[in-house]
Tab-separated table of C-alpha atoms in Angstrom:
chain	number	residue	atom	x	y	z
A	175	MET	CA	-17.927	63.585	10.055
A	176	SER	CA	-14.364	62.378	9.700
A	177	ASP	CA	-13.687	59.070	7.186
A	178	THR	CA	-11.909	57.534	9.988
A	179	THR	CA	-14.042	57.042	13.174
A	180	ALA	CA	-12.972	55.854	16.542
A	181	GLY	CA	-11.615	52.130	16.275
A	182	ALA	CA	-11.333	52.205	12.361
A	183	VAL	CA	-8.089	51.462	10.612
A	184	ASP	CA	-6.633	54.652	8.524
A	185	ARG	CA	-5.641	52.964	5.344
A	186	ARG	CA	-3.992	56.179	4.341
A	187	ARG	CA	-0.231	55.342	3.548
A	188	VAL	CA	2.068	56.721	6.049
A	189	THR	CA	4.574	59.025	4.573
A	190	ILE	CA	8.232	59.715	5.450
A	191	ALA	CA	7.359	63.178	6.889
A	192	GLN	CA	5.213	61.269	9.473
A	193	VAL	CA	8.317	58.967	10.620
A	194	ALA	CA	10.661	62.310	10.660
A	195	LYS	CA	8.269	63.696	13.164
A	196	ARG	CA	7.561	61.258	15.444
A	197	ALA	CA	11.630	60.415	15.344
A	198	GLY	CA	12.353	64.591	16.123
A	199	VAL	CA	14.261	64.475	12.875
A	200	SER	CA	14.251	65.908	9.371
A	201	THR	CA	13.265	63.879	6.313
A	202	SER	CA	16.819	63.754	4.951
A	203	ALA	CA	18.071	62.188	8.246
A	204	VAL	CA	15.372	59.391	7.384
A	205	SER	CA	16.125	59.083	4.219
A	206	HIS	CA	20.146	58.776	5.047
A	207	VAL	CA	19.509	55.962	7.314
A	208	PHE	CA	17.372	53.768	4.984
A	209	ASN	CA	19.684	54.223	1.661
A	210	GLY	CA	22.673	53.255	4.187
A	211	ARG	CA	24.419	56.415	4.492
A	212	PRO	CA	27.019	56.638	7.103
A	213	ASN	CA	26.425	60.628	8.375
A	214	VAL	CA	23.800	59.632	11.083
A	215	SER	CA	24.774	58.662	14.553
A	216	ALA	CA	23.686	55.032	15.852
A	217	ALA	CA	21.496	56.142	18.231
A	218	THR	CA	19.981	58.696	16.133
A	219	ALA	CA	19.558	55.839	13.325
A	220	ALA	CA	18.204	53.508	16.235
A	221	ARG	CA	15.522	55.992	17.195
A	222	ILE	CA	14.613	56.487	13.304
A	223	ARG	CA	14.199	52.669	12.317
A	224	LYS	CA	11.701	52.263	15.801
A	225	ALA	CA	9.809	55.305	14.599
A	226	ALA	CA	9.350	53.466	11.258
A	227	ASP	CA	8.794	50.277	13.075
A	228	ASP	CA	6.020	51.699	15.493
A	229	LEU	CA	4.252	53.197	12.184
A	230	ASN	CA	4.816	50.220	9.883
A	231	TRP	CA	6.933	52.392	7.348
A	232	ARG	CA	9.083	51.005	5.030
A	233	PRO	CA	10.876	52.633	1.760
A	234	ASN	CA	9.215	52.194	-1.784
A	235	LEU	CA	10.714	49.545	-3.256
A	236	ALA	CA	9.021	50.259	-6.741
A	237	SER	CA	10.613	53.751	-6.586
A	238	ARG	CA	13.903	52.528	-5.460
A	239	LYS	CA	14.270	49.766	-7.967
A	240	LEU	CA	13.275	52.542	-10.801
A	241	SER	CA	16.176	54.617	-9.217
A	242	GLY	CA	18.627	52.043	-9.383
A	243	SER	CA	19.213	51.876	-5.652
A	244	ALA	CA	17.521	48.712	-4.969
A	245	GLY	CA	19.905	45.395	-4.207
A	246	ARG	CA	20.142	42.580	-6.659
A	247	SER	CA	22.229	41.273	-4.024
A	248	LEU	CA	22.638	37.969	-1.920
A	249	GLY	CA	23.269	38.716	2.132
A	250	LEU	CA	25.989	36.805	3.820
A	251	VAL	CA	26.169	37.624	7.360
A	252	LEU	CA	28.996	35.989	9.348
A	253	ALA	CA	28.960	36.288	13.221
A	254	ARG	CA	32.365	35.684	13.601
A	255	SER	CA	35.445	37.193	14.595
A	256	ARG	CA	38.284	38.365	12.138
A	257	ASP	CA	40.542	36.102	13.429
A	258	THR	CA	38.269	32.961	13.034
A	259	PHE	CA	37.010	34.297	9.517
A	260	GLN	CA	40.720	34.377	8.417
A	261	ARG	CA	41.519	30.971	9.390
A	262	ASP	CA	38.706	29.759	7.718
A	263	PRO	CA	39.356	27.949	4.554
A	264	PHE	CA	35.775	26.430	3.928
A	265	THR	CA	34.275	29.865	4.019
A	266	MET	CA	36.841	31.423	1.612
A	267	ARG	CA	36.082	28.742	-0.535
A	268	LEU	CA	32.203	29.292	-0.345
A	269	ILE	CA	32.696	32.627	-1.051
A	270	ALA	CA	34.883	32.381	-4.127
A	271	GLY	CA	32.147	29.672	-5.010
A	272	LEU	CA	29.351	32.202	-4.962
A	273	THR	CA	30.919	34.673	-7.342
A	274	GLU	CA	30.484	32.980	-10.521
A	275	PRO	CA	26.779	32.080	-9.968
A	276	LEU	CA	25.957	35.537	-8.700
A	277	ALA	CA	27.790	37.190	-11.502
A	278	ALA	CA	25.743	35.101	-13.983
A	279	ILE	CA	22.403	36.382	-12.958
A	280	GLY	CA	23.679	39.992	-12.252
A	281	TRP	CA	23.817	39.973	-8.507
A	282	SER	CA	26.713	40.783	-6.010
A	283	LEU	CA	27.396	39.355	-2.624
A	284	SER	CA	26.923	41.517	0.280
A	285	MET	CA	28.957	40.368	3.190
A	286	THR	CA	29.638	41.512	6.836
A	287	LEU	CA	31.152	40.420	10.082
A	288	VAL	CA	29.446	40.842	13.129
A	289	ARG	CA	29.243	40.389	16.780
A	290	ALA	CA	26.787	37.586	17.795
A	291	GLU	CA	24.604	39.962	19.813
A	292	ASP	CA	24.478	42.393	16.791
A	293	GLU	CA	23.848	40.066	14.121
A	294	ALA	CA	19.580	39.912	14.462
A	295	GLU	CA	19.774	43.672	13.987
A	296	VAL	CA	22.024	43.541	10.817
A	297	TYR	CA	19.551	40.967	9.402
A	298	ARG	CA	16.326	43.510	9.994
A	299	GLN	CA	18.326	46.614	8.757
A	300	TRP	CA	19.967	44.985	5.351
A	301	TRP	CA	16.449	43.830	4.887
A	302	THR	CA	14.249	47.021	5.626
A	303	GLU	CA	16.601	49.040	4.050
A	304	GLN	CA	16.277	46.741	0.742
A	305	ARG	CA	19.899	46.423	0.651
A	306	VAL	CA	19.789	42.908	-0.240
A	307	ASP	CA	17.123	40.858	-1.965
A	308	GLY	CA	17.584	37.344	-0.178
A	309	PHE	CA	20.161	35.834	2.563
A	310	LEU	CA	22.096	32.628	2.857
A	311	LEU	CA	22.622	31.416	6.146
A	312	VAL	CA	25.863	29.888	7.165
A	313	ASP	CA	27.035	28.155	10.773
A	314	VAL	CA	23.122	27.173	11.144
A	315	ARG	CA	22.260	26.124	14.741
A	316	THR	CA	19.942	23.781	16.078
A	317	ASP	CA	17.775	26.544	17.920
A	318	ASP	CA	18.829	29.511	15.169
A	319	PRO	CA	17.183	32.358	15.833
A	320	ARG	CA	17.574	33.698	12.431
A	321	THR	CA	15.599	31.488	10.734
A	322	SER	CA	11.841	32.598	12.902
A	323	LEU	CA	13.496	36.102	12.490
A	324	LEU	CA	13.478	35.912	8.440
A	325	GLN	CA	10.328	34.217	8.348
A	326	HIS	CA	8.708	37.015	10.179
A	327	LEU	CA	10.299	39.480	7.640
A	328	SER	CA	9.289	37.359	4.971
A	329	ALA	CA	12.812	37.665	3.764
A	330	PRO	CA	13.791	35.073	1.036
A	331	ALA	CA	16.193	33.216	2.518
A	332	VAL	CA	18.569	29.487	2.067
A	333	MET	CA	20.864	27.501	4.513
A	334	LEU	CA	23.633	25.594	3.804
A	335	GLY	CA	23.940	22.405	6.202
A	336	SER	CA	21.107	20.493	7.772
A	337	PRO	CA	17.477	21.725	7.820
A	338	VAL	CA	16.130	23.099	10.735
A	339	PRO	CA	13.142	21.311	12.475
A	340	GLY	CA	10.034	23.611	12.233
A	341	SER	CA	11.827	26.146	9.834
A	342	THR	CA	10.497	26.939	6.323
A	343	ILE	CA	13.604	28.170	5.095
A	344	PRO	CA	15.147	25.584	2.419
A	345	ALA	CA	18.146	23.910	3.043
A	346	VAL	CA	21.413	22.810	0.469
A	347	THR	CA	22.772	19.808	2.045
A	348	VAL	CA	25.619	17.280	0.975
A	349	GLY	CA	25.110	13.665	0.518
A	350	ASP	CA	27.076	12.854	3.309
A	351	ALA	CA	25.792	9.024	4.058
A	352	ASP	CA	28.199	7.560	1.424
A	353	ALA	CA	31.436	9.627	2.750
A	354	THR	CA	30.964	8.626	6.195
A	355	GLU	CA	30.729	4.915	4.796
A	356	ALA	CA	33.979	5.487	2.851
A	357	LEU	CA	35.654	7.089	5.579
A	358	LEU	CA	35.066	4.373	8.241
A	359	ASP	CA	35.882	1.730	5.446
A	360	HIS	CA	39.237	3.469	5.015
A	361	LEU	CA	40.236	3.784	8.688
A	362	GLY	CA	39.170	0.132	9.412
A	363	ALA	CA	41.187	-1.673	6.912
A	364	LEU	CA	43.659	-0.065	8.157
A	365	GLY	CA	43.088	-1.805	11.631
A	366	HIS	CA	41.396	1.167	13.752
A	367	ARG	CA	38.832	0.026	15.970
A	368	ARG	CA	38.428	3.060	18.096
A	369	ILE	CA	37.850	6.228	16.282
A	370	ALA	CA	36.801	9.403	17.723
A	371	ARG	CA	34.727	12.022	15.898
A	372	VAL	CA	35.653	15.736	16.773
A	373	GLY	CA	32.832	18.231	16.502
A	374	ASP	CA	33.514	21.942	15.634
A	375	GLY	CA	30.401	23.256	17.498
A	376	PRO	CA	28.121	21.333	19.466
A	377	THR	CA	25.236	24.064	19.253
A	378	LEU	CA	25.551	23.567	15.088
A	379	ALA	CA	22.914	21.766	12.974
A	380	HIS	CA	25.181	19.704	11.389
A	381	THR	CA	26.730	18.528	14.215
A	382	GLY	CA	24.463	16.397	15.704
A	383	SER	CA	23.340	14.815	12.342
A	384	ARG	CA	27.242	14.032	11.400
A	385	ASP	CA	27.648	12.865	15.049
A	386	ALA	CA	24.568	10.349	14.409
A	387	ARG	CA	25.621	9.303	11.025
A	388	PHE	CA	29.105	8.560	12.265
A	389	THR	CA	27.928	6.371	15.193
A	390	ALA	CA	25.803	4.329	13.446
A	391	ALA	CA	28.252	3.698	10.604
A	392	ALA	CA	30.612	2.564	12.871
A	393	GLY	CA	28.206	0.279	15.256
A	394	ARG	CA	27.669	-1.480	11.941
A	395	ARG	CA	31.078	-2.260	11.709
A	396	GLY	CA	31.750	-3.154	15.216
A	397	VAL	CA	34.036	-0.213	15.280
A	398	ASP	CA	33.730	1.753	18.587
A	399	ALA	CA	32.647	5.238	18.100
A	400	LEU	CA	34.059	8.107	20.581
A	401	VAL	CA	31.899	11.618	19.905
A	402	LEU	CA	34.115	14.802	21.138
A	403	ASP	CA	34.176	18.734	21.174
A	404	TRP	CA	37.005	20.699	19.975
A	405	ARG	CA	37.404	23.023	23.058
A	406	ALA	CA	38.903	26.299	21.308
A	407	HIS	CA	39.361	28.256	24.434
A	408	ALA	CA	41.400	25.416	26.372
A	409	GLU	CA	45.013	26.910	27.171
A	410	ASP	CA	46.446	24.231	24.995
A	411	PRO	CA	43.269	22.774	22.599
A	412	VAL	CA	45.621	19.931	20.937
A	413	ALA	CA	46.982	18.335	24.590
A	414	ASP	CA	43.268	18.794	25.777
A	415	LEU	CA	41.999	16.725	23.118
A	416	LEU	CA	44.765	14.392	23.082
A	417	GLY	CA	44.059	13.614	26.827
A	418	ARG	CA	40.580	13.104	25.969
A	419	LEU	CA	40.971	10.227	23.116
A	420	ASP	CA	40.422	7.211	25.676
A	421	GLY	CA	42.431	4.726	23.397
A	422	ALA	CA	41.319	5.854	20.272
A	423	THR	CA	43.884	5.235	17.282
A	424	ALA	CA	42.246	7.536	14.823
A	425	ILE	CA	40.614	11.221	14.745
A	426	VAL	CA	38.203	12.784	12.149
A	427	LEU	CA	37.788	16.493	12.741
A	428	ASP	CA	35.427	18.746	11.132
A	429	GLY	CA	37.696	21.479	9.897
A	430	GLU	CA	40.767	21.165	8.378
A	431	ALA	CA	42.434	24.250	9.796
A	432	ILE	CA	41.851	22.353	13.203
A	433	ALA	CA	43.178	19.279	11.521
A	434	ALA	CA	46.487	20.813	10.387
A	435	GLU	CA	46.827	22.573	14.179
A	436	VAL	CA	46.554	19.068	15.548
A	437	ILE	CA	49.123	17.530	12.832
A	438	ALA	CA	51.638	20.637	13.510
A	439	HIS	CA	51.440	20.361	17.326
A	440	ALA	CA	50.986	16.890	18.631
A	441	PRO	CA	54.625	15.676	17.633
A	442	GLU	CA	55.434	18.372	20.389
A	443	LEU	CA	53.297	16.586	22.885
A	444	GLY	CA	54.987	13.348	21.832
A	445	VAL	CA	52.419	12.152	19.518
A	446	ARG	CA	53.556	10.879	16.076
A	447	ILE	CA	51.364	11.458	12.960
A	448	PRO	CA	50.332	8.615	11.995
A	449	ASP	CA	52.462	6.480	13.496
A	450	ASP	CA	50.765	6.917	17.244
A	451	LEU	CA	47.486	8.749	15.902
A	452	SER	CA	45.787	9.154	12.439
A	453	VAL	CA	44.125	12.250	11.457
A	454	VAL	CA	41.380	12.997	9.139
A	455	ALA	CA	39.640	16.190	8.201
A	456	TRP	CA	35.880	16.346	7.020
A	457	GLU	CA	36.770	19.391	5.067
A	458	ASP	CA	39.575	19.581	2.336
A	459	SER	CA	41.317	22.567	1.086
A	460	TRP	CA	44.865	23.950	0.179
A	461	VAL	CA	45.546	23.499	3.530
A	462	SER	CA	45.642	20.139	3.859
A	463	SER	CA	48.417	19.775	0.889
A	464	ILE	CA	50.886	22.386	3.132
A	465	VAL	CA	51.144	20.409	6.251
A	466	ARG	CA	53.291	17.370	6.635
A	467	PRO	CA	52.257	14.808	6.871
A	468	THR	CA	49.601	16.043	4.191
A	469	LEU	CA	46.136	15.847	5.447
A	470	THR	CA	43.786	12.648	4.752
A	471	ALA	CA	40.626	14.937	4.534
A	472	LEU	CA	37.006	14.808	2.522
A	473	ASP	CA	36.576	17.149	-0.357
A	474	ALA	CA	32.960	18.845	-0.462
A	475	PRO	CA	31.336	20.254	-3.052
A	476	VAL	CA	31.290	23.671	-2.227
A	477	GLU	CA	31.294	25.277	-5.781
A	478	GLU	CA	27.969	22.984	-6.147
A	479	SER	CA	26.507	23.794	-3.013
A	480	ALA	CA	26.886	27.669	-4.022
A	481	ARG	CA	25.528	27.251	-7.371
A	482	THR	CA	22.519	25.442	-5.915
A	483	ALA	CA	21.936	27.876	-3.063
A	484	VAL	CA	22.145	30.912	-5.324
A	485	ALA	CA	19.605	29.359	-7.854
A	486	LEU	CA	17.202	28.951	-4.738
A	487	VAL	CA	17.706	31.887	-3.620
A	488	GLU	CA	16.846	33.917	-6.948
A	489	ARG	CA	13.796	31.681	-7.433
A	490	LEU	CA	12.603	32.640	-3.820
A	491	VAL	CA	12.602	36.224	-4.909
A	492	ARG	CA	10.900	35.260	-8.014
A	493	GLY	CA	8.078	33.776	-6.030
A	494	ASP	CA	8.258	30.473	-6.859
A	495	GLU	CA	8.029	27.551	-4.268
A	496	VAL	CA	11.351	26.067	-3.118
A	497	THR	CA	12.105	22.958	-1.219
A	498	ASP	CA	15.527	21.247	0.307
A	499	ALA	CA	17.928	20.329	-2.513
A	500	GLU	CA	20.888	17.705	-2.107
A	501	VAL	CA	24.031	18.186	-3.433
A	502	SER	CA	26.805	15.130	-4.542
A	503	GLY	CA	28.650	13.933	-1.900
A	504	ARG	CA	32.263	14.271	-0.194
A	505	ALA	CA	35.296	12.762	-1.999
A	506	LEU	CA	38.069	11.290	0.177
A	507	HIS	CA	41.114	12.153	-0.644
A	508	VAL	CA	43.545	10.120	1.249
A	509	ARG	CA	47.293	11.325	2.095
A	510	GLY	CA	49.820	10.793	4.445
A	511	SER	CA	48.468	11.901	8.017
A	512	SER	CA	46.406	8.211	7.814
A	513	GLY	CA	48.325	5.240	8.475
A	514	PRO	CA	47.959	1.804	9.892
A	515	ALA	CA	46.634	1.428	13.680
A	516	PRO	CA	49.545	1.338	16.357
A	517	SER	CA	49.767	-1.450	18.806
A	518	VAL	CA	49.612	0.643	21.638
A	519	ALA	CA	46.864	3.968	21.684
A	520	PRO	CA	48.701	6.796	21.926
A	521	THR	CA	48.597	9.165	25.658
A	522	THR	CA	49.622	12.075	26.908
A	523	THR	CA	52.335	12.755	29.689
A	524	PRO	CA	50.704	13.697	33.217
A	525	THR	CA	52.401	17.034	32.195
A	526	GLN	CA	50.687	17.371	29.085
A	527	ALA	CA	47.326	16.145	30.708
A	528	THR	CA	47.837	19.108	33.027
A	529	ARG	CA	48.103	21.539	30.515
A	530	ALA	CA	45.054	20.226	28.908
A	531	THR	CA	43.031	21.002	31.950
A	532	PRO	CA	39.941	22.793	30.599
A	533	THR	CA	39.192	26.512	31.427
A	534	GLU	CA	36.216	27.732	33.359
A	535	GLY	CA	34.561	28.760	30.100
A	536	ASP	CA	34.737	25.474	28.803
A	537	ARG	CA	33.114	23.217	31.866
């Protein structure tokens, strides 16, 4: 009688040959896919990975480590277009900040840009093929599918930004409460009594927490707080924003690149910076010093966040228990883009308001 009776579980280890047979390919093709070699078509690779999933087979980690082919690498997957990536000073600063702590522990950084619809598959592929030892999540959304996916894969991961409710993935947050207070004190001392906060993405987890903190702090000061979103796909995003200010004499934008765009374009629309409108950025970088007027901004502790995240991921890989961590707050750098509140709030002309009409995708 066979050792494996009907209904019993066959605990013998599945082999690469069985995966190859199920996928209808050679064992070398399976090996190539799980070693990340490019000489297998996308369709065949997908069929091989499905066969491996069906049989619950994974490459042997111990043998790969002995052969030197395993990771010691931190994975960073960015669901962005190349143009957006190139225009984001914060991400470039983060990448630079990761290099030193990773080098100190002998790790490398594995990074890729993907389309949003391909994001989950890259996480799954990198982890199952053991290309990385853990992940760093950025641009975390309020309902982020990556958190449940990585928990399902049992992949070590740390996120930058506000924790996601229900997620067990630890977060590295910035102590922003004091920064919000300092920012509003600065603008209040200049006479601003209606201030707009402009988020860079309503689905991002940090947007909601920043909105709430800003609104509460403004209320304590008797300042009217206006919360707006940046409509990147509008025909003219700056004109669109100026047309929605509703009497605000100062704006706080999440990104310094967007703030620089406002500073550069607003005068062409008849709004002078800072005479008619003060502009402040929630992030700071080299961009702040090259625009005219120079940009008042809050400098985030990006390097400290990077060091903390790397340390947490390494501890997770070792099997340690890890909890959320908070790094020091932002520092306000006052420059030329913030000034006394005007006696009359800035407005756009009817022509400009027409140009600011959002496209169908912005409605």
